[in-house]
Short mmCIF file of C-alpha atoms in Angstrom, two decimals:
data_model
loop_
_atom_site.label_atom_id
_atom_site.label_comp_id
_atom_site.label_asym_id
_atom_site.label_seq_id
_atom_site.Cartn_x
_atom_site.Cartn_y
_atom_site.Cartn_z
CA UNK A 10 43.67 -107.46 176.13
CA UNK A 11 42.15 -108.12 172.70
CA UNK A 12 43.40 -111.43 171.34
CA UNK A 13 41.26 -111.59 168.25
CA UNK A 14 38.33 -110.08 166.38
CA UNK A 15 35.64 -111.67 164.30
CA UNK A 16 33.58 -109.53 161.90
CA UNK A 17 30.01 -110.57 161.16
CA UNK A 18 27.69 -109.15 158.53
CA UNK A 19 24.52 -107.95 160.18
CA UNK A 20 21.66 -105.68 159.17
CA UNK A 21 21.10 -102.89 161.67
CA UNK A 22 17.46 -102.37 162.54
CA UNK A 23 16.24 -99.11 161.12
CA UNK A 24 13.85 -98.30 163.97
CA UNK A 25 16.59 -97.64 166.53
CA UNK A 26 17.06 -93.95 167.24
CA UNK A 27 20.53 -92.44 167.31
CA UNK A 28 21.98 -92.57 170.84
CA UNK A 29 21.47 -89.25 172.59
CA UNK A 30 24.39 -88.99 175.05
CA UNK A 31 28.08 -89.64 175.40
CA UNK A 32 28.81 -91.86 178.40
CA UNK A 33 32.34 -91.10 179.59
CA UNK A 34 34.15 -93.67 181.76
CA UNK A 35 36.74 -92.61 184.32
CA UNK A 36 39.43 -94.44 182.30
CA UNK A 37 38.72 -92.23 179.26
CA UNK A 38 36.52 -94.60 177.27
CA UNK A 39 33.47 -93.10 175.53
CA UNK A 40 30.30 -94.77 174.26
CA UNK A 41 27.15 -93.30 172.67
CA UNK A 42 24.05 -94.39 174.65
CA UNK A 43 20.46 -93.48 175.43
CA UNK A 44 19.81 -94.03 179.19
CA UNK A 45 16.94 -96.38 179.95
CA UNK A 46 16.97 -97.06 183.70
CA UNK A 47 19.03 -96.95 186.89
CA UNK A 48 19.07 -100.11 189.00
CA UNK A 49 21.28 -100.85 192.04
CA UNK A 50 23.91 -98.29 191.16
CA UNK A 51 24.11 -99.31 187.51
CA UNK A 52 22.95 -97.34 184.49
CA UNK A 53 21.37 -99.34 181.66
CA UNK A 54 21.52 -97.68 178.28
CA UNK A 55 20.65 -98.50 174.69
CA UNK A 56 23.24 -98.18 171.93
CA UNK A 57 22.62 -96.88 168.42
CA UNK A 58 22.53 -100.44 167.04
CA UNK A 59 19.88 -101.57 169.52
CA UNK A 60 22.02 -103.31 172.08
CA UNK A 61 22.03 -102.72 175.82
CA UNK A 62 24.99 -101.73 177.96
CA UNK A 63 25.34 -101.74 181.77
CA UNK A 64 27.56 -99.07 183.30
CA UNK A 65 28.42 -99.05 187.03
CA UNK A 66 28.02 -95.48 188.33
CA UNK A 67 31.35 -95.85 190.16
CA UNK A 68 33.05 -96.07 186.76
CA UNK A 69 31.07 -93.30 185.08
CA UNK A 70 32.75 -89.90 184.86
CA UNK A 71 30.08 -87.94 183.01
CA UNK A 72 27.09 -87.96 180.68
CA UNK A 73 27.18 -85.36 177.94
CA UNK A 74 25.00 -84.40 175.00
CA UNK A 75 25.99 -86.15 171.80
CA UNK A 76 23.79 -84.18 169.44
CA UNK A 77 21.99 -80.89 169.76
CA UNK A 78 21.66 -77.43 168.30
CA UNK A 79 25.45 -77.03 168.14
CA UNK A 80 28.52 -77.74 166.07
CA UNK A 81 30.95 -80.00 167.95
CA UNK A 82 34.48 -78.84 167.11
CA UNK A 83 35.93 -82.20 168.12
CA UNK A 84 34.12 -83.74 165.14
CA UNK A 85 35.69 -81.28 162.67
CA UNK A 86 39.36 -81.22 161.79
CA UNK A 87 40.82 -77.70 162.22
CA UNK A 88 41.61 -75.97 158.96
CA UNK A 89 44.61 -74.35 160.62
CA UNK A 90 47.00 -75.70 163.28
CA UNK A 91 49.94 -73.62 164.49
CA UNK A 92 51.95 -75.20 167.29
CA UNK A 93 55.56 -75.29 168.65
CA UNK A 94 58.07 -77.16 166.52
CA UNK A 95 60.37 -79.76 168.08
CA UNK A 96 62.94 -82.14 166.68
CA UNK A 97 62.36 -84.56 169.56
CA UNK A 98 58.80 -84.25 170.88
CA UNK A 99 55.46 -84.13 169.10
CA UNK A 100 53.61 -80.97 170.24
CA UNK A 101 50.83 -81.24 167.69
CA UNK A 102 47.28 -80.70 169.10
CA UNK A 103 45.73 -83.96 170.29
CA UNK A 104 42.06 -84.82 169.75
CA UNK A 105 40.32 -85.82 173.02
CA UNK A 106 43.66 -86.33 174.75
CA UNK A 107 46.21 -84.16 176.49
CA UNK A 108 49.26 -83.08 174.51
CA UNK A 109 51.13 -86.02 176.06
CA UNK A 110 48.35 -88.44 175.08
CA UNK A 111 46.54 -88.80 178.43
CA UNK A 112 42.92 -88.31 179.38
CA UNK A 113 42.14 -84.59 179.45
CA UNK A 114 42.40 -83.62 183.12
CA UNK A 115 41.70 -80.19 184.56
CA UNK A 116 41.31 -79.48 188.25
CA UNK A 117 38.32 -81.59 189.41
CA UNK A 118 37.26 -82.22 185.80
CA UNK A 119 38.24 -85.01 183.41
CA UNK A 120 36.92 -85.41 179.89
CA UNK A 121 37.34 -87.41 176.71
CA UNK A 122 35.87 -84.65 174.50
CA UNK A 123 38.17 -81.79 173.58
CA UNK A 124 41.63 -80.73 172.34
CA UNK A 125 44.93 -80.89 174.22
CA UNK A 126 47.57 -78.35 173.18
CA UNK A 127 50.98 -76.92 174.13
CA UNK A 128 51.25 -73.17 174.21
CA UNK A 129 51.56 -71.29 171.95
CA UNK A 130 49.03 -73.05 169.72
CA UNK A 131 46.26 -71.80 167.41
CA UNK A 132 43.40 -73.93 166.13
CA UNK A 133 41.11 -72.39 163.49
CA UNK A 134 37.91 -73.27 161.63
CA UNK A 135 36.41 -71.22 158.78
CA UNK A 136 32.74 -70.56 158.04
CA UNK A 137 31.57 -70.81 161.67
CA UNK A 138 28.53 -69.06 163.09
CA UNK A 139 26.29 -67.30 163.60
CA UNK A 140 25.86 -68.54 167.13
CA UNK A 141 27.55 -68.71 170.54
CA UNK A 142 30.87 -70.44 171.19
CA UNK A 143 31.30 -72.20 174.55
CA UNK A 144 33.87 -74.46 176.24
CA UNK A 145 35.86 -75.10 179.44
CA UNK A 146 39.59 -74.31 179.54
CA UNK A 147 42.48 -74.88 181.89
CA UNK A 148 46.01 -76.19 182.44
CA UNK A 149 46.21 -79.95 182.27
CA UNK A 150 47.05 -81.71 185.56
CA UNK A 151 49.80 -83.74 183.85
CA UNK A 152 52.15 -80.82 184.51
CA UNK A 153 51.29 -80.44 188.22
CA UNK A 154 54.57 -81.98 189.33
CA UNK A 155 56.79 -80.15 186.86
CA UNK A 156 59.50 -78.07 188.51
CA UNK A 157 58.17 -74.90 186.87
CA UNK A 158 54.80 -74.40 185.15
CA UNK A 159 53.56 -71.50 183.07
CA UNK A 160 50.16 -69.85 183.56
CA UNK A 161 48.19 -69.87 180.34
CA UNK A 162 45.76 -67.48 178.64
CA UNK A 163 43.00 -68.83 176.38
CA UNK A 164 41.46 -66.51 173.84
CA UNK A 165 38.65 -66.96 171.31
CA UNK A 166 38.89 -64.83 168.18
CA UNK A 167 36.18 -64.35 165.54
CA UNK A 168 37.40 -62.76 162.30
CA UNK A 169 40.42 -61.45 164.23
CA UNK A 170 38.40 -59.90 167.08
CA UNK A 171 38.67 -61.28 170.63
CA UNK A 172 35.20 -62.39 171.77
CA UNK A 173 36.26 -64.28 174.92
CA UNK A 174 39.39 -64.48 177.09
CA UNK A 175 40.20 -66.49 180.22
CA UNK A 176 42.84 -64.25 181.73
CA UNK A 177 45.81 -66.08 183.32
CA UNK A 178 45.01 -69.63 184.41
CA UNK A 179 47.33 -71.77 186.55
CA UNK A 180 47.49 -75.56 187.02
CA UNK A 181 45.77 -75.18 190.43
CA UNK A 182 42.80 -73.23 189.09
CA UNK A 183 39.41 -74.81 188.45
CA UNK A 184 38.25 -75.00 184.81
CA UNK A 185 37.04 -71.68 183.37
CA UNK A 186 34.03 -71.30 181.13
CA UNK A 187 34.53 -69.29 177.93
CA UNK A 188 31.55 -67.93 176.01
CA UNK A 189 31.63 -65.67 172.95
CA UNK A 190 29.10 -64.32 170.45
CA UNK A 191 29.71 -65.15 166.78
CA UNK A 192 27.93 -62.64 164.57
CA UNK A 193 27.41 -63.97 161.06
CA UNK A 194 29.83 -66.45 159.48
CA UNK A 195 33.52 -66.11 159.94
CA UNK A 196 36.86 -67.57 161.01
CA UNK A 197 36.94 -68.95 164.55
CA UNK A 198 40.35 -69.20 166.24
CA UNK A 199 41.16 -70.84 169.57
CA UNK A 200 44.44 -69.41 170.89
CA UNK A 201 46.39 -70.77 173.86
CA UNK A 202 49.46 -68.80 174.96
CA UNK A 203 51.80 -68.58 177.97
CA UNK A 204 51.00 -65.68 180.26
CA UNK A 205 54.66 -64.65 180.73
CA UNK A 206 57.80 -64.65 178.63
CA UNK A 207 59.21 -67.41 180.80
CA UNK A 208 60.45 -70.52 179.06
CA UNK A 209 59.00 -72.65 181.85
CA UNK A 210 57.75 -76.06 180.87
CA UNK A 211 54.31 -77.34 181.66
CA UNK A 212 52.44 -75.09 179.24
CA UNK A 213 49.84 -77.78 178.46
CA UNK A 214 46.32 -76.48 177.92
CA UNK A 215 42.96 -78.17 177.33
CA UNK A 216 39.89 -77.00 175.41
CA UNK A 217 37.01 -79.11 176.79
CA UNK A 218 33.79 -79.63 174.77
CA UNK A 219 34.33 -76.74 172.32
CA UNK A 220 31.01 -76.02 170.58
CA UNK A 221 29.25 -73.42 168.48
CA UNK A 222 25.61 -73.21 169.51
CA UNK A 223 23.30 -72.25 166.68
CA UNK A 224 20.96 -69.32 167.05
#
């Protein structure tokens, strides 16, 4: 628990390079670090402000690129969000959390970088490309114990044309990789829909690490 904070003015040394990776804890925490050494099951990393952090490997879920030749769509607010309306529940897309506010959790894969949605939902960004879109998709494990769950279909559209599709994905399926070519600049849409016309609950989908890799 945080009982108090004290803010101190401090000049950040200019010779520290920007941290190169995201270190993702199993509890959902994320910190930007540059790994330095591994000693006795603990990873030592340098932060962007020049400090050092020690991370037990038992608590580390993943290391992921922080910067690279790509556009990270979790760092850009969608210019369009279409999602189910509700007078009781908030079904708006959630940044780096499931639609119910938990750590993104696909079968055998957890992440703190992505979008959690409830089908049917559309997320869109303009002026994307040229390049290659990539991500992992799946049904979030938070619905595993629902009485009835709906398979989902994830589609990637570029200027209205489908460039990648997952086919039906169930809550017991492993994450699927989506990859699509973006020719020129255009409107990129991430569409998550129920596979059937059933009104079954549990239509919670995740877009993990959605990126546009520059050519």
